């Protein structure tokens, strides 16, 4: 089965040109209608054993088992369609609304070697230009008259890129200070704007002249590029075949669950795509896949914008301050610290590095216990240093009360949740270290 694209910053988004940054019942209904038109126009088949349903602001539209069609059994095909330029938006197919100049330009776009995201850069640029076109169509007198079902589907996807920290406004990103997430978000935001500007400069004017339109402004293109970035990062599939990276309507309604609860899998070939049940599914239960079995709690938030309560892997990253004596040996980091790692030291890279330094510092005659305690004391001091940088406002009660679909207003809540999660995990780890070292902490220096 295929796998989700693993782009640098991602989440599961709903996207549209000029739509408000919120998900509501109207957006859900519009998206379901657009999906139904896609199925009709392309001949794709959605099994009567499932239906499309609005699952609320947090989950959006999903695919749900429907008793009226009969019980779902292992091996049942729940969705099947041809992989053509009418049914999927692919990095490697051609589309009638694009000029020959754009096709030629897109062919020059290189992929990062070994990135595992073949076609994703081309798909991102393709979507950005399509979003510019759809924005102009929506403001014209004719509207979407003559637009394809695929274009209408893209236009119906509500915008929620504001759930991604990389696309928060600068003031909201500032709320993440104290966490390594702040630096990541700042870097990703800057990279998105640099990438958009570089592509904008490279786009030949003939791309738009052949379509009978004007080249967008830089501001217009950057906005579309950022929306496209969120869409590709979160909703696209890496097919592993000649299709490259694709946006596949209806299939992209699949929501995430932990690996053990996955009940379906999807497949792409050069000619078609399908969704198949991996186990029986009861009426009313959602059809679910696992986006990434190795992702931890914060990974899912960084990449898809939601907090995975079922995540079994919990880690936090810390930085080594330049004032620490360890800085010259280890650098800044970041170093990730997993939860409950004490019985398996090698699962904590920082502790492993500190153990190696302790062995070198104490010499060959030092016992394993001495080395272990020395490394733990250093680790405790580093954790204390990191805990000191979390903002004081975390200690105040939260008074946030916002609409579930208001993603901009929810950014402070998300920042608070991230910082509290990290602080609690580090405090718990520090407590365990203090218990293991039995009061010897005061003798250590970082």
GROMACS .gro file of C-alpha atoms in nm:
model
  446
    1UNK     CA    1   0.000   0.000   0.000
    2UNK     CA    2   0.105   0.359  -0.057
    3UNK     CA    3   0.237   0.592   0.208
    4UNK     CA    4   0.165   0.951   0.304
    5UNK     CA    5   0.410   1.213   0.189
    6UNK     CA    6   0.652   1.307   0.465
    7UNK     CA    7   0.717   1.672   0.388
    8UNK     CA    8   0.915   1.896   0.623
    9UNK     CA    9   0.618   2.062   0.793
   10UNK     CA   10   0.283   1.899   0.770
   11UNK     CA   11  -0.059   1.833   0.900
   12UNK     CA   12  -0.390   1.717   0.759
   13UNK     CA   13  -0.544   2.028   0.600
   14UNK     CA   14  -0.850   2.143   0.419
   15UNK     CA   15  -0.768   2.418   0.170
   16UNK     CA   16  -0.948   2.670  -0.051
   17UNK     CA   17  -0.876   3.001  -0.220
   18UNK     CA   18  -0.988   3.293  -0.013
   19UNK     CA   19  -1.189   3.081   0.230
   20UNK     CA   20  -1.203   3.180   0.599
   21UNK     CA   21  -0.961   2.998   0.826
   22UNK     CA   22  -1.227   2.781   0.984
   23UNK     CA   23  -1.412   2.461   0.916
   24UNK     CA   24  -1.788   2.468   0.943
   25UNK     CA   25  -2.090   2.264   0.842
   26UNK     CA   26  -2.125   2.456   0.516
   27UNK     CA   27  -1.767   2.373   0.418
   28UNK     CA   28  -1.823   2.007   0.500
   29UNK     CA   29  -2.139   1.991   0.291
   30UNK     CA   30  -1.974   2.171   0.000
   31UNK     CA   31  -1.677   1.937   0.006
   32UNK     CA   32  -1.898   1.627   0.016
   33UNK     CA   33  -2.099   1.759  -0.279
   34UNK     CA   34  -1.779   1.826  -0.473
   35UNK     CA   35  -1.660   1.473  -0.394
   36UNK     CA   36  -1.987   1.322  -0.515
   37UNK     CA   37  -1.955   1.514  -0.842
   38UNK     CA   38  -1.599   1.383  -0.877
   39UNK     CA   39  -1.724   1.026  -0.838
   40UNK     CA   40  -1.997   1.077  -1.096
   41UNK     CA   41  -1.780   1.252  -1.354
   42UNK     CA   42  -1.482   1.018  -1.334
   43UNK     CA   43  -1.663   0.689  -1.295
   44UNK     CA   44  -1.492   0.612  -0.964
   45UNK     CA   45  -1.685   0.374  -0.741
   46UNK     CA   46  -1.754   0.430  -0.372
   47UNK     CA   47  -1.887   0.109  -0.219
   48UNK     CA   48  -2.244   0.125  -0.081
   49UNK     CA   49  -2.092  -0.018   0.237
   50UNK     CA   50  -1.941   0.324   0.316
   51UNK     CA   51  -2.055   0.685   0.305
   52UNK     CA   52  -1.897   1.029   0.332
   53UNK     CA   53  -1.979   1.208   0.657
   54UNK     CA   54  -1.901   1.533   0.835
   55UNK     CA   55  -1.727   1.436   1.161
   56UNK     CA   56  -1.690   1.778   1.318
   57UNK     CA   57  -1.441   2.061   1.307
   58UNK     CA   58  -1.152   1.854   1.443
   59UNK     CA   59  -1.183   1.562   1.199
   60UNK     CA   60  -1.349   1.717   0.895
   61UNK     CA   61  -1.506   1.488   0.635
   62UNK     CA   62  -1.441   1.117   0.681
   63UNK     CA   63  -1.534   0.780   0.530
   64UNK     CA   64  -1.772   0.581   0.752
   65UNK     CA   65  -1.909   0.225   0.740
   66UNK     CA   66  -2.275   0.215   0.637
   67UNK     CA   67  -2.498  -0.079   0.739
   68UNK     CA   68  -2.739  -0.018   0.451
   69UNK     CA   69  -2.480  -0.156   0.209
   70UNK     CA   70  -2.407  -0.465   0.415
   71UNK     CA   71  -2.126  -0.557   0.653
   72UNK     CA   72  -1.769  -0.471   0.561
   73UNK     CA   73  -1.547  -0.778   0.544
   74UNK     CA   74  -1.173  -0.810   0.506
   75UNK     CA   75  -1.077  -0.765   0.142
   76UNK     CA   76  -1.380  -0.559   0.043
   77UNK     CA   77  -1.297  -0.283  -0.207
   78UNK     CA   78  -1.437   0.038  -0.059
   79UNK     CA   79  -1.323   0.282  -0.328
   80UNK     CA   80  -1.183   0.230  -0.676
   81UNK     CA   81  -1.111   0.465  -0.963
   82UNK     CA   82  -0.895   0.526  -1.267
   83UNK     CA   83  -0.585   0.737  -1.211
   84UNK     CA   84  -0.630   0.991  -1.491
   85UNK     CA   85  -0.590   1.366  -1.516
   86UNK     CA   86  -0.966   1.393  -1.462
   87UNK     CA   87  -0.965   1.208  -1.130
   88UNK     CA   88  -0.633   1.290  -0.958
   89UNK     CA   89  -0.406   1.591  -0.946
   90UNK     CA   90  -0.064   1.443  -1.017
   91UNK     CA   91   0.286   1.582  -1.031
   92UNK     CA   92   0.351   1.388  -1.350
   93UNK     CA   93   0.034   1.416  -1.561
   94UNK     CA   94  -0.072   1.701  -1.792
   95UNK     CA   95  -0.382   1.916  -1.746
   96UNK     CA   96  -0.588   2.103  -2.002
   97UNK     CA   97  -0.596   2.429  -1.805
   98UNK     CA   98  -0.216   2.460  -1.810
   99UNK     CA   99  -0.007   2.622  -2.084
  100UNK     CA  100   0.271   2.448  -2.273
  101UNK     CA  101   0.515   2.696  -2.121
  102UNK     CA  102   0.415   2.588  -1.772
  103UNK     CA  103   0.452   2.220  -1.862
  104UNK     CA  104   0.801   2.291  -1.993
  105UNK     CA  105   0.889   2.486  -1.678
  106UNK     CA  106   0.756   2.212  -1.451
  107UNK     CA  107   0.970   1.953  -1.626
  108UNK     CA  108   1.280   2.145  -1.514
  109UNK     CA  109   1.190   2.125  -1.144
  110UNK     CA  110   1.432   1.890  -0.973
  111UNK     CA  111   1.356   1.672  -0.674
  112UNK     CA  112   1.576   1.641  -0.369
  113UNK     CA  113   1.776   1.316  -0.411
  114UNK     CA  114   1.671   1.045  -0.168
  115UNK     CA  115   1.401   1.261  -0.012
  116UNK     CA  116   1.127   1.002  -0.062
  117UNK     CA  117   0.899   1.276  -0.194
  118UNK     CA  118   0.925   1.217  -0.570
  119UNK     CA  119   0.714   1.469  -0.753
  120UNK     CA  120   0.611   1.665  -0.445
  121UNK     CA  121   0.785   1.988  -0.551
  122UNK     CA  122   0.622   1.977  -0.894
  123UNK     CA  123   0.283   1.906  -0.740
  124UNK     CA  124   0.325   2.196  -0.499
  125UNK     CA  125   0.400   2.441  -0.783
  126UNK     CA  126   0.115   2.299  -0.992
  127UNK     CA  127  -0.132   2.349  -0.706
  128UNK     CA  128  -0.004   2.701  -0.636
  129UNK     CA  129  -0.070   2.809  -0.995
  130UNK     CA  130  -0.407   2.635  -0.992
  131UNK     CA  131  -0.503   2.820  -0.674
  132UNK     CA  132  -0.413   3.152  -0.839
  133UNK     CA  133  -0.635   3.055  -1.132
  134UNK     CA  134  -0.922   2.945  -0.908
  135UNK     CA  135  -0.902   3.268  -0.708
  136UNK     CA  136  -0.936   3.469  -1.026
  137UNK     CA  137  -1.223   3.251  -1.147
  138UNK     CA  138  -1.408   3.297  -0.818
  139UNK     CA  139  -1.387   3.675  -0.857
  140UNK     CA  140  -1.493   3.679  -1.223
  141UNK     CA  141  -1.847   3.719  -1.349
  142UNK     CA  142  -1.848   3.367  -1.489
  143UNK     CA  143  -1.724   3.215  -1.164
  144UNK     CA  144  -1.644   2.845  -1.197
  145UNK     CA  145  -1.841   2.805  -1.518
  146UNK     CA  146  -1.651   2.557  -1.734
  147UNK     CA  147  -1.424   2.443  -1.452
  148UNK     CA  148  -1.362   2.069  -1.424
  149UNK     CA  149  -1.489   1.857  -1.137
  150UNK     CA  150  -1.131   1.828  -1.012
  151UNK     CA  151  -1.089   2.206  -1.007
  152UNK     CA  152  -1.417   2.245  -0.823
  153UNK     CA  153  -1.305   1.988  -0.568
  154UNK     CA  154  -0.982   2.179  -0.503
  155UNK     CA  155  -1.180   2.500  -0.460
  156UNK     CA  156  -1.411   2.333  -0.206
  157UNK     CA  157  -1.136   2.225   0.033
  158UNK     CA  158  -1.153   2.470   0.328
  159UNK     CA  159  -0.835   2.645   0.436
  160UNK     CA  160  -0.682   2.530   0.763
  161UNK     CA  161  -0.311   2.586   0.706
  162UNK     CA  162  -0.332   2.812   1.011
  163UNK     CA  163  -0.313   2.491   1.215
  164UNK     CA  164   0.049   2.447   1.105
  165UNK     CA  165   0.304   2.628   1.323
  166UNK     CA  166   0.514   2.701   1.014
  167UNK     CA  167   0.229   2.913   0.878
  168UNK     CA  168   0.125   3.090   1.197
  169UNK     CA  169   0.174   3.464   1.203
  170UNK     CA  170   0.499   3.580   1.371
  171UNK     CA  171   0.325   3.683   1.695
  172UNK     CA  172   0.169   3.339   1.733
  173UNK     CA  173   0.499   3.164   1.660
  174UNK     CA  174   0.655   3.372   1.941
  175UNK     CA  175   0.428   3.183   2.182
  176UNK     CA  176   0.635   2.871   2.113
  177UNK     CA  177   0.950   3.026   2.260
  178UNK     CA  178   1.102   2.794   2.514
  179UNK     CA  179   1.043   2.498   2.284
  180UNK     CA  180   1.259   2.382   1.994
  181UNK     CA  181   0.934   2.403   1.797
  182UNK     CA  182   0.983   2.780   1.781
  183UNK     CA  183   1.309   2.754   1.588
  184UNK     CA  184   1.164   2.488   1.359
  185UNK     CA  185   0.858   2.698   1.280
  186UNK     CA  186   1.067   3.010   1.216
  187UNK     CA  187   1.299   2.821   0.982
  188UNK     CA  188   1.011   2.653   0.795
  189UNK     CA  189   0.826   2.984   0.753
  190UNK     CA  190   1.136   3.155   0.614
  191UNK     CA  191   1.206   2.863   0.381
  192UNK     CA  192   0.850   2.867   0.245
  193UNK     CA  193   0.874   3.237   0.162
  194UNK     CA  194   1.221   3.200   0.009
  195UNK     CA  195   1.104   2.906  -0.201
  196UNK     CA  196   0.795   3.090  -0.321
  197UNK     CA  197   0.997   3.398  -0.419
  198UNK     CA  198   1.255   3.190  -0.606
  199UNK     CA  199   0.987   3.006  -0.805
  200UNK     CA  200   0.801   3.328  -0.878
  201UNK     CA  201   1.116   3.482  -1.027
  202UNK     CA  202   1.180   3.169  -1.234
  203UNK     CA  203   0.828   3.144  -1.380
  204UNK     CA  204   0.833   3.256  -1.747
  205UNK     CA  205   0.584   3.533  -1.831
  206UNK     CA  206   0.467   3.316  -2.121
  207UNK     CA  207   0.309   3.078  -1.868
  208UNK     CA  208   0.035   3.333  -1.815
  209UNK     CA  209   0.039   3.499  -2.157
  210UNK     CA  210  -0.060   3.170  -2.321
  211UNK     CA  211  -0.354   3.145  -2.082
  212UNK     CA  212  -0.461   3.501  -2.161
  213UNK     CA  213  -0.400   3.623  -1.807
  214UNK     CA  214  -0.154   3.842  -1.621
  215UNK     CA  215   0.127   3.714  -1.404
  216UNK     CA  216   0.021   3.726  -1.037
  217UNK     CA  217   0.188   3.963  -0.798
  218UNK     CA  218   0.455   3.824  -0.568
  219UNK     CA  219   0.219   3.861  -0.273
  220UNK     CA  220  -0.055   3.673  -0.457
  221UNK     CA  221   0.179   3.390  -0.554
  222UNK     CA  222   0.336   3.356  -0.207
  223UNK     CA  223  -0.010   3.321  -0.051
  224UNK     CA  224  -0.103   3.050  -0.303
  225UNK     CA  225   0.232   2.875  -0.258
  226UNK     CA  226   0.191   2.856   0.118
  227UNK     CA  227  -0.156   2.710   0.079
  228UNK     CA  228  -0.018   2.461  -0.172
  229UNK     CA  229   0.264   2.371   0.068
  230UNK     CA  230   0.016   2.283   0.339
  231UNK     CA  231  -0.198   2.085   0.097
  232UNK     CA  232   0.088   1.877  -0.044
  233UNK     CA  233   0.240   1.820   0.298
  234UNK     CA  234  -0.079   1.687   0.449
  235UNK     CA  235  -0.324   1.567   0.194
  236UNK     CA  236  -0.111   1.428  -0.090
  237UNK     CA  237   0.004   1.071  -0.144
  238UNK     CA  238   0.339   0.940  -0.260
  239UNK     CA  239   0.228   0.670  -0.504
  240UNK     CA  240   0.555   0.493  -0.578
  241UNK     CA  241   0.456   0.466  -0.946
  242UNK     CA  242   0.454   0.684  -1.258
  243UNK     CA  243   0.191   0.913  -1.102
  244UNK     CA  244   0.452   1.054  -0.862
  245UNK     CA  245   0.285   1.263  -0.592
  246UNK     CA  246  -0.092   1.298  -0.618
  247UNK     CA  247  -0.390   1.463  -0.462
  248UNK     CA  248  -0.662   1.199  -0.480
  249UNK     CA  249  -1.015   1.325  -0.407
  250UNK     CA  250  -1.224   1.113  -0.167
  251UNK     CA  251  -0.924   0.896  -0.078
  252UNK     CA  252  -0.781   1.203   0.095
  253UNK     CA  253  -1.072   1.196   0.341
  254UNK     CA  254  -0.897   0.913   0.525
  255UNK     CA  255  -0.824   1.012   0.884
  256UNK     CA  256  -0.547   0.884   1.108
  257UNK     CA  257  -0.535   0.622   1.381
  258UNK     CA  258  -0.268   0.418   1.552
  259UNK     CA  259  -0.129   0.126   1.352
  260UNK     CA  260  -0.313  -0.142   1.552
  261UNK     CA  261  -0.650   0.021   1.479
  262UNK     CA  262  -0.595   0.070   1.106
  263UNK     CA  263  -0.880  -0.099   0.920
  264UNK     CA  264  -0.805  -0.015   0.557
  265UNK     CA  265  -0.519   0.032   0.313
  266UNK     CA  266  -0.485   0.215  -0.017
  267UNK     CA  267  -0.300   0.124  -0.335
  268UNK     CA  268  -0.187   0.313  -0.645
  269UNK     CA  269  -0.080   0.173  -0.981
  270UNK     CA  270  -0.001   0.353  -1.305
  271UNK     CA  271  -0.364   0.306  -1.410
  272UNK     CA  272  -0.582   0.315  -1.098
  273UNK     CA  273  -0.620   0.354  -0.722
  274UNK     CA  274  -0.819   0.162  -0.463
  275UNK     CA  275  -0.908   0.144  -0.095
  276UNK     CA  276  -0.949  -0.199   0.060
  277UNK     CA  277  -1.072  -0.315   0.401
  278UNK     CA  278  -0.803  -0.491   0.605
  279UNK     CA  279  -1.050  -0.623   0.863
  280UNK     CA  280  -1.426  -0.626   0.928
  281UNK     CA  281  -1.567  -0.282   1.013
  282UNK     CA  282  -1.891  -0.232   1.207
  283UNK     CA  283  -2.165   0.008   1.105
  284UNK     CA  284  -2.090   0.369   1.191
  285UNK     CA  285  -1.717   0.311   1.244
  286UNK     CA  286  -1.479   0.534   1.054
  287UNK     CA  287  -1.243   0.394   0.790
  288UNK     CA  288  -0.895   0.478   0.918
  289UNK     CA  289  -0.531   0.447   0.819
  290UNK     CA  290  -0.205   0.515   1.003
  291UNK     CA  291  -0.024   0.815   0.856
  292UNK     CA  292   0.313   0.716   1.001
  293UNK     CA  293   0.369   0.431   1.245
  294UNK     CA  294   0.701   0.580   1.361
  295UNK     CA  295   0.580   0.935   1.425
  296UNK     CA  296   0.561   1.058   1.782
  297UNK     CA  297   0.309   1.289   1.946
  298UNK     CA  298   0.476   1.614   1.840
  299UNK     CA  299   0.561   1.482   1.492
  300UNK     CA  300   0.190   1.449   1.416
  301UNK     CA  301   0.125   1.802   1.538
  302UNK     CA  302   0.413   1.948   1.335
  303UNK     CA  303   0.311   1.771   1.017
  304UNK     CA  304  -0.068   1.748   1.040
  305UNK     CA  305  -0.173   2.007   1.297
  306UNK     CA  306  -0.350   1.778   1.541
  307UNK     CA  307  -0.252   1.617   1.870
  308UNK     CA  308  -0.260   1.239   1.839
  309UNK     CA  309  -0.401   1.121   2.172
  310UNK     CA  310  -0.339   0.760   2.069
  311UNK     CA  311   0.033   0.816   2.009
  312UNK     CA  312   0.251   0.561   2.189
  313UNK     CA  313   0.580   0.742   2.126
  314UNK     CA  314   0.644   1.056   2.330
  315UNK     CA  315   0.965   1.255   2.305
  316UNK     CA  316   1.084   1.609   2.366
  317UNK     CA  317   1.386   1.793   2.229
  318UNK     CA  318   1.624   2.009   2.429
  319UNK     CA  319   1.910   2.239   2.336
  320UNK     CA  320   2.249   2.262   2.506
  321UNK     CA  321   2.313   2.624   2.606
  322UNK     CA  322   2.641   2.780   2.489
  323UNK     CA  323   2.726   2.846   2.855
  324UNK     CA  324   2.746   2.473   2.925
  325UNK     CA  325   3.084   2.302   2.928
  326UNK     CA  326   2.923   2.032   2.714
  327UNK     CA  327   2.852   2.276   2.431
  328UNK     CA  328   3.203   2.245   2.284
  329UNK     CA  329   3.176   1.865   2.274
  330UNK     CA  330   2.815   1.814   2.170
  331UNK     CA  331   2.709   2.140   2.006
  332UNK     CA  332   2.365   2.293   2.045
  333UNK     CA  333   2.156   1.997   1.931
  334UNK     CA  334   1.862   1.958   1.940
  335UNK     CA  335   1.873   1.627   2.128
  336UNK     CA  336   1.555   1.430   2.175
  337UNK     CA  337   1.469   1.261   2.501
  338UNK     CA  338   1.215   0.978   2.486
  339UNK     CA  339   0.973   0.899   2.764
  340UNK     CA  340   1.056   0.594   2.981
  341UNK     CA  341   1.403   0.534   2.837
  342UNK     CA  342   1.591   0.445   3.155
  343UNK     CA  343   1.596   0.070   3.106
  344UNK     CA  344   1.730   0.106   2.751
  345UNK     CA  345   1.995   0.381   2.748
  346UNK     CA  346   2.064   0.358   2.376
  347UNK     CA  347   1.712   0.480   2.300
  348UNK     CA  348   1.810   0.824   2.435
  349UNK     CA  349   2.075   0.979   2.207
  350UNK     CA  350   2.163   1.251   2.458
  351UNK     CA  351   2.221   1.003   2.738
  352UNK     CA  352   2.429   0.787   2.506
  353UNK     CA  353   2.646   1.085   2.410
  354UNK     CA  354   2.685   1.188   2.774
  355UNK     CA  355   2.781   0.834   2.871
  356UNK     CA  356   3.055   0.829   2.607
  357UNK     CA  357   3.188   1.164   2.731
  358UNK     CA  358   3.179   1.042   3.091
  359UNK     CA  359   3.377   0.732   3.001
  360UNK     CA  360   3.642   0.945   2.832
  361UNK     CA  361   3.651   1.194   3.120
  362UNK     CA  362   3.662   0.944   3.408
  363UNK     CA  363   3.904   0.704   3.246
  364UNK     CA  364   3.917   0.329   3.195
  365UNK     CA  365   3.923   0.253   3.571
  366UNK     CA  366   3.584   0.409   3.637
  367UNK     CA  367   3.306   0.164   3.715
  368UNK     CA  368   2.991   0.137   3.507
  369UNK     CA  369   2.795   0.281   3.797
  370UNK     CA  370   3.023   0.585   3.824
  371UNK     CA  371   2.999   0.650   3.451
  372UNK     CA  372   2.622   0.611   3.457
  373UNK     CA  373   2.576   0.844   3.754
  374UNK     CA  374   2.808   1.107   3.606
  375UNK     CA  375   2.617   1.109   3.277
  376UNK     CA  376   2.282   1.125   3.457
  377UNK     CA  377   2.394   1.421   3.667
  378UNK     CA  378   2.498   1.609   3.355
  379UNK     CA  379   2.171   1.523   3.186
  380UNK     CA  380   1.976   1.648   3.488
  381UNK     CA  381   2.153   1.984   3.477
  382UNK     CA  382   2.084   2.019   3.105
  383UNK     CA  383   1.716   1.944   3.162
  384UNK     CA  384   1.705   2.205   3.440
  385UNK     CA  385   1.857   2.463   3.206
  386UNK     CA  386   1.594   2.386   2.945
  387UNK     CA  387   1.309   2.395   3.196
  388UNK     CA  388   1.420   2.743   3.302
  389UNK     CA  389   1.344   2.889   2.957
  390UNK     CA  390   0.973   2.799   2.954
  391UNK     CA  391   0.763   3.118   2.991
  392UNK     CA  392   0.599   3.212   3.320
  393UNK     CA  393   0.256   3.249   3.157
  394UNK     CA  394   0.233   2.869   3.147
  395UNK     CA  395   0.169   2.877   3.521
  396UNK     CA  396  -0.141   3.090   3.481
  397UNK     CA  397  -0.479   2.923   3.420
  398UNK     CA  398  -0.591   2.915   3.060
  399UNK     CA  399  -0.889   3.133   2.981
  400UNK     CA  400  -0.913   3.044   2.614
  401UNK     CA  401  -1.265   2.978   2.491
  402UNK     CA  402  -1.281   2.969   2.113
  403UNK     CA  403  -1.490   2.809   1.844
  404UNK     CA  404  -1.361   2.462   1.755
  405UNK     CA  405  -1.316   2.560   1.392
  406UNK     CA  406  -1.140   2.893   1.450
  407UNK     CA  407  -0.784   2.787   1.379
  408UNK     CA  408  -0.624   3.127   1.425
  409UNK     CA  409  -0.783   3.174   1.766
  410UNK     CA  410  -0.675   2.822   1.862
  411UNK     CA  411  -0.305   2.892   1.805
  412UNK     CA  412  -0.241   3.011   2.164
  413UNK     CA  413  -0.414   2.697   2.291
  414UNK     CA  414  -0.195   2.479   2.071
  415UNK     CA  415   0.122   2.660   2.181
  416UNK     CA  416   0.025   2.619   2.545
  417UNK     CA  417  -0.045   2.249   2.495
  418UNK     CA  418   0.293   2.192   2.329
  419UNK     CA  419   0.488   2.376   2.599
  420UNK     CA  420   0.303   2.204   2.884
  421UNK     CA  421   0.352   1.864   2.721
  422UNK     CA  422   0.727   1.923   2.688
  423UNK     CA  423   0.765   2.071   3.035
  424UNK     CA  424   0.577   1.784   3.200
  425UNK     CA  425   0.776   1.517   3.017
  426UNK     CA  426   1.106   1.683   3.108
  427UNK     CA  427   1.000   1.734   3.470
  428UNK     CA  428   0.904   1.368   3.492
  429UNK     CA  429   1.239   1.264   3.344
  430UNK     CA  430   1.423   1.492   3.587
  431UNK     CA  431   1.236   1.337   3.879
  432UNK     CA  432   1.339   0.990   3.769
  433UNK     CA  433   1.702   1.097   3.738
  434UNK     CA  434   1.696   1.246   4.087
  435UNK     CA  435   1.560   0.918   4.219
  436UNK     CA  436   1.831   0.718   4.043
  437UNK     CA  437   2.117   0.937   4.161
  438UNK     CA  438   2.001   0.946   4.528
  439UNK     CA  439   2.098   1.301   4.613
  440UNK     CA  440   2.425   1.314   4.429
  441UNK     CA  441   2.300   1.582   4.192
  442UNK     CA  442   2.459   1.867   4.384
  443UNK     CA  443   2.804   1.731   4.299
  444UNK     CA  444   2.760   1.758   3.924
  445UNK     CA  445   2.848   2.040   3.693
  446UNK     CA  446   2.724   2.077   3.338
   0.00000   0.00000   0.00000
